[in-house]
Amino acid sequence: MNPPTGLFSLLGLDRTMAWRAVSLAFAAWLSFALASLLHVDNAYWAAMPVWVITQSSRGLLFERAALRVLGTLLGAGAGFGIVHLPIPPGAQLIALAIWMAFTAGLTQLLRGTHGYGALLAGMTAAIVVAPSTLIASEASIAVAMARVECTLIGVGVGTLVLAALTPAQPLADFFGDVRRAASEAVQHTARILRGAKPDLNAMRATLIQISQIEASGRLAVAASVEGYRRLHDVELAVVGALSLMAAVQARSRQPTRHDAMLADRLDAIARHLRRPWNDSITPELRHFRSKVDSEHRRLLLAVDQILDAEQGFYAPHKRTAPPEGRRAHLAPLREWPLARLNAATVGLATLTASAFGLWIPWESAWLVLLGVCIFVTLLGSMPLPQQIAPKMFTGTVIGVSCAFLYRLVIQPQLDTMSDVLLSLVPFMLAGGIIRVAPRTAVAGIDACMSFLLASQAGQPATADLLRIMSSCGALLIAAGVATLLFLLHPRRPLHRIHEAATTIRNDLLRMLDVTYVDAAKWQTRGARQILRLTLHLGREQAISERWPGGLLAALNLGHALGSLHAFGMPDTVRETMKAFLQGEKPFSEACSALQEAAATTNDPMQAGTIRAIAAEFESAGPLLAFDRSTLTPVPARRRPRSP
């Protein structure tokens, strides 16, 4: 294939992408044409979903299309329910704000693509309620119903057209990524067992790789029954890899001799994990064992978890379930602080735009409300919306500008529907190109959507320049408000790091107050927060490089606290840890108190476990003590070693 030239080269397009752009443009054009032939009002709405549902894999395309239909129906039901409530328009808009806040919060609580359904449920309700309450005409309900019908037409046509041209996501590729990440963890463990010093950069890279794999798991297996069945194997591999790296870190702190035999076995397992994903492991390698001590048991359990998961990847129906002690399911990811923030942001933005629409006598005020609801909800569903907001605004400006020229110059010249359809061809092609091109894809979505919304293609032309400027300006105002909102109040990874660290602190506090703690359950709960921390730390390069060991130490700290319950937890350890985790005792004093508790304990097993707690606490403490007021990392202070 010859390299692309000219415009394609400038946009980063190859021939495959160019063909996909043409297909996308055709799907959008066909959706509009079909809605027009069916005489559905505002037929341009039918083309809008196509720009959104296009995906890189067929499974993701099908799943997002299904969720868009489900979200549209739920949102339409909520919207029509609100407008039929026997209450004033202002109260209806308050009800809309509550619904928007609810669905916006759900986007941060539902995993994988499921949050997309909540996103559409909120935006569709706004599509129904905004014109019905602010225009208050008898035709507004019919128009809202037509827009729901257009959405369903666009989803159906777009899915059918794009499905044949969208490649399937090979599950083998994803499971191969999981196995390679696990092999890095196994290889790292083998190096440590031979006496090598930990490579912090390699540890950080492996942790980020593991966290990204887990975060993308539900997207990779979208619309695949077999893939969803294997997600628990992915979680088992993730927990096993994290547990293995944590266990070898804990073992490296102990004055024990190296284990070359176990390292050789782990090297062989790492090589196996890097081979083709359906290459089954030999029985000899699968059932290896080494000398047994407390840390070897952790190592062996973690390796067994990885191999159990690996077996599930290539033989899900033939395998037997792993023993109870080796099973692991990550605790569900629930971003409650972010969900509350997102709900409050979207709800208040909706109320503010509603008040503007009620109190300002402007015929396009409903479009401002609709735009604010859509833009703020969409940006709020993203991890770092301040990075996307400028591109969204740029795309909106481009789309609205093209729509303004279309309505002013082209639309008055169109006499028949055939003329309308032909007039949209170049705009659809241009939209397909900028939507697919990697360098313009983000802005391209909003450019295409804004053009269709502002152009009102297929509607009667108007010579009223002020009316055209009014509707176009309303969209620009809505996009500008949403952009400024997230630029002036950006979400910072430091806040997410603090929230994850707070969750770990709370979990550790609960562990101090129970009489017995299942260490395996802590590993699965702690692993979830470590993955969450790793993702957010990956966005803060300056501090993430300092703490790869601290992340694993947090897992080891919980494991050691659970083990101490078996020997009896001294009150001094409990009170010291409580005081530190509640912010009442400085890090250095807590370190000294734990060392003193270990030195004054007569029981050798208990003393050894307390020393392990002190060692892990020294690494994990600065990360757990992420300062609440300034949101800056608390510097670690090395305590003097006792002679």
XYZ file of C-alpha atoms in Angstrom:
643
model
C 0.000 0.000 0.000
C 1.427 3.379 -0.967
C 1.773 5.944 1.788
C -0.986 8.558 1.880
C -0.224 11.972 0.480
C -1.622 15.483 0.574
C -4.602 16.085 2.815
C -4.752 12.467 4.012
C -1.126 12.661 5.111
C -1.746 15.948 6.902
C -4.673 14.450 8.840
C -2.911 11.162 9.544
C -5.254 9.102 7.348
C -4.418 5.969 5.419
C -6.567 4.318 2.754
C -8.381 2.105 5.253
C -9.341 5.138 7.304
C -10.397 6.989 4.150
C -12.759 4.156 3.213
C -14.123 4.163 6.747
C -14.708 7.924 6.506
C -16.678 7.464 3.277
C -18.743 4.698 4.888
C -19.458 6.854 7.914
C -20.542 9.745 5.705
C -22.793 7.422 3.701
C -24.396 6.025 6.878
C -25.164 9.531 8.149
C -26.506 10.644 4.760
C -28.635 7.505 4.403
C -30.107 7.979 7.900
C -31.137 11.513 6.991
C -32.545 10.362 3.640
C -34.595 7.575 5.217
C -36.040 9.849 7.915
C -36.933 12.380 5.225
C -38.641 9.773 3.058
C -40.640 8.658 6.107
C -41.642 12.306 6.610
C -40.254 12.429 10.143
C -39.972 15.998 11.415
C -36.465 17.387 11.887
C -34.936 14.554 9.866
C -31.426 15.930 10.418
C -31.538 14.428 13.904
C -31.390 10.964 12.330
C -27.852 11.553 11.057
C -26.513 12.729 14.416
C -26.235 9.345 16.221
C -24.109 7.908 13.417
C -21.164 10.150 14.248
C -21.176 8.867 17.811
C -21.801 5.139 17.519
C -18.899 4.482 15.127
C -16.249 2.487 16.990
C -12.954 0.760 16.379
C -14.383 -2.757 16.881
C -17.628 -4.423 15.858
C -18.453 -5.604 19.354
C -18.120 -2.102 20.754
C -20.251 -0.779 17.884
C -23.067 -3.246 18.659
C -22.933 -2.697 22.408
C -22.922 1.102 22.193
C -25.749 0.987 19.636
C -27.835 -1.195 21.938
C -27.103 1.054 24.900
C -27.951 4.120 22.845
C -31.339 2.646 21.996
C -31.949 1.649 25.619
C -30.763 5.011 26.935
C -32.861 6.861 24.362
C -36.006 4.957 25.331
C -35.409 5.467 29.068
C -34.630 9.144 28.561
C -37.653 9.633 26.332
C -39.870 7.954 28.910
C -38.491 10.179 31.654
C -38.789 13.272 29.474
C -42.381 12.665 28.435
C -43.206 11.797 32.024
C -41.807 15.156 33.168
C -43.635 17.257 30.561
C -46.936 15.566 31.416
C -46.633 16.289 35.124
C -49.382 18.715 36.201
C -46.878 21.287 37.451
C -45.611 24.644 36.133
C -42.780 24.736 33.544
C -40.307 25.898 36.172
C -41.026 22.848 38.314
C -40.702 20.624 35.246
C -37.249 22.069 34.593
C -36.293 21.375 38.205
C -37.396 17.774 37.671
C -35.240 17.695 34.524
C -32.247 18.952 36.503
C -32.745 16.205 39.078
C -32.919 13.565 36.331
C -29.844 15.009 34.603
C -27.930 14.957 37.892
C -28.961 11.346 38.547
C -27.891 10.082 35.132
C -24.672 12.126 35.226
C -23.736 10.494 38.517
C -24.441 7.057 37.052
C -21.889 7.626 34.288
C -19.168 7.438 36.958
C -20.630 4.381 38.692
C -21.433 2.070 35.776
C -18.461 0.204 34.347
C -17.349 -0.250 30.763
C -19.780 0.979 28.123
C -22.762 0.851 30.475
C -22.270 4.458 31.501
C -23.039 5.391 27.892
C -26.629 4.269 28.401
C -26.968 6.589 31.398
C -25.424 9.410 29.361
C -28.060 9.004 26.622
C -30.869 8.694 29.163
C -30.003 12.148 30.456
C -29.469 13.851 27.103
C -32.646 12.388 25.549
C -34.734 13.688 28.434
C -33.292 17.145 27.789
C -34.164 16.820 24.087
C -37.789 16.178 25.066
C -38.183 18.630 27.943
C -36.218 21.690 26.746
C -38.382 22.657 23.748
C -41.596 21.453 25.392
C -41.220 23.742 28.419
C -39.565 26.806 26.894
C -41.415 26.931 23.561
C -44.702 25.717 25.068
C -46.406 25.121 21.730
C -48.792 22.309 20.902
C -46.343 20.967 18.318
C -43.431 20.719 20.774
C -44.409 17.242 22.001
C -44.721 15.976 18.434
C -41.319 17.455 17.614
C -39.791 15.781 20.655
C -41.305 12.441 19.628
C -39.937 12.903 16.111
C -36.462 13.427 17.508
C -36.642 10.176 19.430
C -37.769 8.435 16.236
C -34.851 10.005 14.351
C -32.419 8.756 16.955
C -33.681 5.204 16.582
C -33.475 5.447 12.780
C -29.916 6.766 12.928
C -28.779 4.049 15.328
C -30.356 1.304 13.230
C -29.052 2.498 9.862
C -25.632 3.422 11.195
C -25.178 0.067 12.897
C -26.178 -1.907 9.793
C -23.936 0.091 7.457
C -20.895 0.280 9.708
C -21.052 -3.280 11.055
C -19.881 -4.815 7.779
C -16.915 -2.439 7.618
C -15.883 -2.451 11.271
C -13.388 -5.183 12.192
C -14.107 -7.587 15.006
C -12.018 -7.200 18.127
C -9.919 -10.369 18.401
C -10.187 -11.550 21.988
C -6.866 -13.295 21.468
C -5.125 -9.916 21.197
C -6.578 -8.712 24.490
C -5.857 -11.933 26.341
C -2.358 -11.825 24.872
C -1.921 -8.369 26.435
C -3.066 -9.745 29.792
C -0.611 -12.645 29.580
C 2.270 -10.334 28.610
C 1.553 -8.054 31.560
C 1.459 -11.091 33.863
C 4.734 -12.328 32.372
C 6.362 -8.983 33.249
C 5.240 -9.427 36.854
C 6.594 -12.990 36.925
C 9.881 -11.915 35.323
C 10.228 -9.096 37.848
C 9.717 -11.586 40.676
C 12.373 -13.913 39.273
C 14.918 -11.087 39.135
C 14.270 -10.146 42.758
C 14.591 -13.778 43.867
C 18.067 -13.816 42.309
C 19.106 -10.829 44.394
C 18.673 -8.004 41.879
C 17.596 -4.587 43.107
C 14.062 -3.543 42.126
C 13.894 -1.520 38.908
C 11.449 1.227 39.897
C 10.874 2.385 36.320
C 10.080 -1.161 35.206
C 7.785 -1.637 38.221
C 5.948 1.562 37.391
C 5.556 0.576 33.729
C 4.224 -2.860 34.679
C 1.755 -1.427 37.191
C 0.456 1.076 34.642
C 0.160 -1.681 32.041
C -1.830 -3.877 34.441
C -4.145 -1.040 35.463
C -4.807 -0.010 31.855
C -5.599 -3.586 30.883
C -8.100 -3.937 33.705
C -9.674 -0.563 32.903
C -10.141 -1.493 29.227
C -11.336 -5.052 29.837
C -15.053 -4.419 29.419
C -14.444 -2.419 26.252
C -12.296 -5.180 24.785
C -14.967 -7.868 25.318
C -17.953 -5.688 24.373
C -20.916 -7.601 22.901
C -19.071 -10.912 23.347
C -20.749 -13.449 25.607
C -17.563 -15.484 25.655
C -15.538 -12.392 26.484
C -17.754 -11.423 29.411
C -17.486 -14.976 30.742
C -13.732 -14.629 30.803
C -13.647 -11.268 32.573
C -13.324 -13.023 35.925
C -10.189 -14.695 34.528
C -8.833 -11.256 33.631
C -9.512 -10.088 37.178
C -7.860 -13.210 38.552
C -4.759 -12.542 36.449
C -4.682 -8.892 37.539
C -4.998 -9.745 41.232
C -2.396 -12.496 40.834
C 0.100 -10.180 39.115
C -0.299 -7.426 41.715
C -0.157 -9.932 44.581
C 2.980 -11.505 43.129
C 4.819 -8.193 42.847
C 3.712 -7.209 46.346
C 4.728 -10.565 47.821
C 8.229 -10.494 46.353
C 8.660 -6.920 47.552
C 7.723 -7.993 51.070
C 10.057 -10.983 50.832
C 12.950 -8.823 49.620
C 12.817 -6.875 52.885
C 13.522 -10.014 54.891
C 17.089 -11.220 55.550
C 16.583 -14.470 53.612
C 18.827 -16.122 51.080
C 17.960 -16.075 47.410
C 16.085 -18.889 45.702
C 17.607 -19.621 42.278
C 15.505 -22.748 41.741
C 12.228 -20.886 42.171
C 13.574 -18.072 39.981
C 14.345 -20.561 37.209
C 10.814 -21.923 37.411
C 9.360 -18.421 37.228
C 11.521 -17.619 34.211
C 10.077 -20.659 32.455
C 6.537 -19.546 33.321
C 7.268 -16.023 32.057
C 8.507 -17.450 28.752
C 5.353 -19.545 28.483
C 3.150 -16.483 29.059
C 4.895 -14.670 26.215
C 4.172 -17.469 23.746
C 0.935 -17.668 21.671
C -2.114 -17.262 23.887
C -3.603 -20.704 23.126
C -0.362 -22.586 23.790
C -1.225 -24.713 26.839
C 1.224 -25.022 29.697
C 2.986 -28.296 30.422
C 1.801 -30.247 33.509
C 5.323 -30.157 34.971
C 5.487 -26.387 34.786
C 1.880 -25.978 35.925
C 2.338 -27.925 39.153
C 5.671 -26.632 40.374
C 6.504 -26.149 44.034
C 9.371 -24.783 46.080
C 10.307 -24.729 49.733
C 7.450 -23.507 51.906
C 7.601 -20.507 54.174
C 5.107 -17.705 54.745
C 6.283 -15.542 51.852
C 6.677 -18.479 49.488
C 3.074 -19.383 50.129
C 2.053 -15.915 48.956
C 4.268 -16.204 45.891
C 2.946 -19.636 44.976
C -0.671 -18.593 45.485
C -0.184 -15.559 43.221
C 1.504 -17.653 40.513
C -1.293 -20.226 40.752
C -3.841 -17.440 40.297
C -2.079 -16.265 37.130
C -1.919 -19.798 35.734
C -5.548 -20.490 36.653
C -6.544 -17.355 34.753
C -4.326 -18.274 31.832
C -6.007 -21.674 31.629
C -9.370 -19.949 31.415
C -8.256 -17.853 28.446
C -7.647 -20.789 26.137
C -9.987 -23.449 27.567
C -12.923 -21.717 29.300
C -15.360 -24.608 28.909
C -12.926 -27.418 29.684
C -11.395 -25.972 32.799
C -12.433 -26.701 36.344
C -12.971 -23.822 38.719
C -9.861 -22.925 40.725
C -9.889 -23.831 44.423
C -11.695 -21.422 46.708
C -8.471 -19.986 48.118
C -7.206 -19.061 44.660
C -10.317 -17.293 43.380
C -10.338 -13.531 43.244
C -12.768 -10.914 42.033
C -11.830 -7.252 42.094
C -14.043 -5.060 44.193
C -16.381 -3.058 41.892
C -15.033 0.324 40.834
C -17.341 2.975 42.203
C -16.102 6.541 41.808
C -18.515 7.938 44.388
C -16.772 11.301 44.985
C -16.545 11.898 41.232
C -20.143 10.752 40.776
C -21.341 13.264 43.372
C -19.258 16.034 41.797
C -20.525 15.225 38.317
C -24.134 15.058 39.479
C -23.848 18.434 41.206
C -22.127 20.036 38.205
C -24.669 18.836 35.637
C -27.646 19.503 37.905
C -26.596 23.084 38.699
C -25.708 23.799 35.062
C -29.160 22.572 33.997
C -30.876 24.724 36.631
C -28.879 27.798 35.617
C -29.623 27.348 31.921
C -33.299 26.698 32.776
C -33.519 29.940 34.737
C -31.940 31.745 31.807
C -34.518 30.258 29.448
C -37.458 31.132 31.692
C -36.454 34.699 32.441
C -34.969 35.794 29.092
C -37.532 36.267 26.293
C -35.445 34.709 23.517
C -36.815 32.183 21.037
C -33.486 30.257 20.979
C -33.214 30.005 24.766
C -34.356 26.385 24.603
C -31.382 25.628 22.358
C -29.038 27.095 24.980
C -30.599 24.839 27.617
C -30.372 21.811 25.352
C -26.765 22.577 24.431
C -25.729 23.083 28.047
C -27.342 19.789 29.059
C -25.623 17.883 26.245
C -22.182 19.491 26.435
C -21.877 19.526 30.228
C -23.148 15.946 30.569
C -20.817 14.716 27.849
C -17.756 16.457 29.282
C -18.662 15.433 32.819
C -18.555 11.760 31.869
C -14.862 12.038 30.963
C -11.963 11.569 33.410
C -10.229 14.876 32.547
C -12.813 17.032 30.724
C -10.603 20.124 30.774
C -8.395 18.454 28.175
C -11.329 17.720 25.842
C -13.328 20.937 26.369
C -11.191 23.190 24.090
C -11.359 20.619 21.280
C -15.108 20.321 21.768
C -15.514 24.082 21.535
C -13.310 24.223 18.433
C -15.406 21.531 16.782
C -18.609 23.373 17.689
C -17.296 26.613 16.183
C -16.383 24.811 12.963
C -19.735 23.035 12.719
C -21.804 26.126 13.518
C -19.805 28.255 11.059
C -20.435 25.741 8.266
C -24.104 25.580 9.222
C -24.376 29.378 9.143
C -22.974 29.483 5.598
C -25.203 26.580 4.554
C -28.367 28.266 5.777
C -27.371 31.650 4.417
C -26.054 30.664 0.979
C -27.116 27.123 0.040
C -30.435 26.397 1.740
C -32.383 29.223 -0.018
C -31.416 27.690 -3.397
C -32.895 24.260 -2.642
C -36.338 23.470 -4.037
C -36.775 19.722 -3.637
C -35.699 17.006 -1.209
C -33.354 15.672 -3.880
C -31.620 19.053 -3.897
C -31.294 18.879 -0.109
C -29.813 15.406 -0.228
C -27.282 16.397 -2.886
C -26.344 19.551 -1.002
C -25.416 17.527 2.084
C -23.036 15.148 0.297
C -19.894 17.333 0.518
C -20.609 18.242 4.134
C -21.109 14.592 5.075
C -17.882 13.577 3.330
C -15.950 16.326 5.078
C -17.526 15.276 8.365
C -16.553 11.648 7.821
C -12.935 12.618 7.152
C -12.477 14.827 10.212
C -14.389 12.333 12.396
C -12.083 9.460 11.421
C -8.763 11.317 11.160
C -6.793 10.749 14.410
C -5.715 14.381 14.644
C -9.246 15.796 14.369
C -11.448 12.967 15.671
C -12.378 14.595 18.992
C -13.280 17.961 17.500
C -14.828 16.189 14.510
C -17.638 14.678 16.569
C -18.828 18.083 17.762
C -18.280 19.666 14.348
C -20.570 17.093 12.698
C -23.193 17.216 15.429
C -23.234 21.021 15.616
C -23.492 21.368 11.836
C -26.561 19.152 11.694
C -28.184 20.785 14.704
C -27.560 24.357 13.518
C -28.119 23.816 9.782
C -31.635 22.417 10.211
C -31.192 20.671 6.887
C -34.472 19.747 5.263
C -36.387 22.507 7.032
C -37.853 25.486 5.159
C -35.248 28.140 4.381
C -35.408 31.529 6.058
C -34.092 34.876 4.867
C -34.103 36.269 8.397
C -30.399 36.765 9.154
C -31.052 37.529 12.819
C -32.956 34.280 13.236
C -30.113 32.303 11.711
C -27.584 34.081 13.911
C -29.796 33.499 16.930
C -29.933 29.704 16.621
C -26.254 29.423 15.702
C -25.243 31.745 18.511
C -27.269 29.726 21.034
C -25.164 26.639 20.358
C -21.937 28.629 20.626
C -23.074 30.072 23.954
C -23.887 26.608 25.286
C -20.533 25.184 24.155
C -18.679 28.183 25.561
C -20.405 27.891 28.947
C -19.583 24.188 29.197
C -15.973 24.769 28.149
C -15.429 27.595 30.630
C -17.055 25.578 33.398
C -14.479 22.784 33.139
C -11.529 25.045 32.346
C -12.192 27.232 35.393
C -12.863 24.228 37.637
C -10.657 21.475 36.221
C -10.524 17.984 37.599
C -7.054 17.211 38.831
C -5.537 13.755 39.140
C -4.221 14.836 42.545
C -7.789 14.914 43.850
C -8.436 11.416 42.509
C -5.192 10.202 44.118
C -6.301 11.665 47.418
C -9.711 9.985 47.173
C -8.165 6.593 46.402
C -5.667 6.993 49.245
C -8.550 7.923 51.562
C -10.410 4.756 50.566
C -7.357 2.647 51.399
C -6.993 4.431 54.749
C -10.631 3.738 55.576
C -10.223 0.066 54.631
C -7.158 -0.209 56.859
C -9.022 1.453 59.708
C -11.784 -1.133 59.414
C -9.173 -3.885 59.457
C -7.851 -2.602 62.775
C -11.247 -2.926 64.443
C -12.146 -6.507 63.541
C -11.061 -9.639 65.336
C -10.135 -11.544 62.185
C -9.362 -10.395 58.663
C -9.299 -12.571 55.555
C -6.079 -11.538 53.812
C -7.388 -12.764 50.453
C -10.372 -10.407 50.671
C -8.038 -7.532 51.465
C -5.980 -8.368 48.376
C -9.023 -8.046 46.121
C -10.278 -4.858 47.802
C -6.822 -3.364 48.049
C -5.975 -4.341 44.472
C -8.930 -2.292 43.209
C -7.662 0.845 44.917
C -4.072 0.192 43.819
C -5.270 -0.016 40.211
C -7.237 3.177 40.693
C -4.226 4.913 42.224
C -1.984 3.695 39.427
C -4.258 5.129 36.739
C -4.386 8.537 38.408
C -0.685 8.513 39.258
C -0.005 7.788 35.586
C -1.515 11.208 34.815
C 0.855 12.884 37.296
C 4.273 11.889 36.007
C 6.166 13.996 38.536
C 4.897 12.064 41.541
C 4.136 8.686 39.989
C 7.841 7.987 39.508
C 8.376 8.189 43.262
C 5.849 5.650 44.458
C 5.749 2.339 42.587
C 7.075 0.628 45.699
C 4.606 2.477 47.893
C 1.653 1.168 45.897
C 2.683 -2.431 46.492
C 3.595 -1.655 50.090
C -0.011 -0.587 50.696
C -1.129 -4.076 49.665
C 1.504 -5.647 51.890
C 0.515 -3.434 54.805
C -3.063 -4.677 54.678
C -1.866 -8.273 54.338
C 0.452 -7.900 57.349
C -2.277 -6.317 59.476
C -4.549 -9.230 58.621
C -1.816 -11.696 59.585
C -1.222 -9.912 62.901
C -4.785 -10.629 63.975
C -3.905 -14.325 63.991
C -1.211 -13.684 66.650
C -3.119 -11.021 68.551
C -2.831 -7.333 67.692
C -1.189 -5.279 70.466
C -3.027 -2.153 71.517
C 0.067 -0.054 70.751
C 0.035 -1.131 67.093
C -3.701 -0.595 66.773
C -3.616 2.854 68.355
C -0.517 3.924 66.412
C -2.014 2.924 63.083
C -5.360 4.509 63.944
C -3.735 7.764 64.950
C -1.729 7.939 61.713
C -4.589 6.944 59.414
C -6.867 9.510 61.076
C -4.249 12.240 60.670
C -3.512 12.560 64.383
C 0.088 11.264 64.387
C 2.928 12.308 62.042
C 4.531 9.739 59.777
C 7.917 9.769 61.537
C 6.393 9.255 65.000
C 4.266 6.383 63.734
C 7.360 4.701 62.246
C 9.214 4.973 65.548
C 6.226 3.704 67.546
C 5.882 0.613 65.339
C 9.585 -0.193 65.644
C 9.400 0.178 69.404
C 6.339 -2.110 69.536
C 8.251 -4.780 67.600
C 11.272 -4.475 69.902
C 9.214 -4.825 73.097
C 7.112 -7.809 71.973
C 8.136 -11.151 73.464
C 6.321 -13.400 70.979
C 8.759 -13.983 68.047
C 5.972 -14.526 65.481
C 4.125 -11.458 66.630
C 7.314 -9.382 66.684
C 8.244 -10.494 63.163
C 4.825 -9.514 61.830
C 5.020 -6.106 63.514
C 8.458 -5.554 61.972
C 6.937 -6.422 58.589
C 4.169 -3.882 59.236
C 6.762 -1.242 60.121
C 8.797 -1.968 56.977
C 5.791 -1.759 54.661
C 4.459 1.258 56.501
C 7.710 3.100 55.850
C 7.148 2.727 52.091
C 3.374 3.108 52.013
C 3.020 5.842 54.655
C 3.868 8.871 52.477
C 1.384 7.782 49.832
C -1.348 7.135 52.391
C -0.625 10.494 54.026
C -1.435 12.438 50.874
C -2.215 15.802 52.426
C -5.915 16.667 52.462
C -5.581 20.462 52.584
C -2.864 21.154 50.026
C -3.177 17.972 47.938
C 0.583 17.647 47.710
C 2.554 14.525 48.543
C 3.901 14.403 52.076
C 7.676 13.877 51.831
C 8.977 10.643 53.255
C 11.350 11.081 56.184
C 13.734 8.252 56.707
C 13.936 7.193 60.324
C 17.431 6.481 61.682
C 18.327 2.808 61.681
C 18.936 1.372 65.107
C 22.406 -0.143 65.523
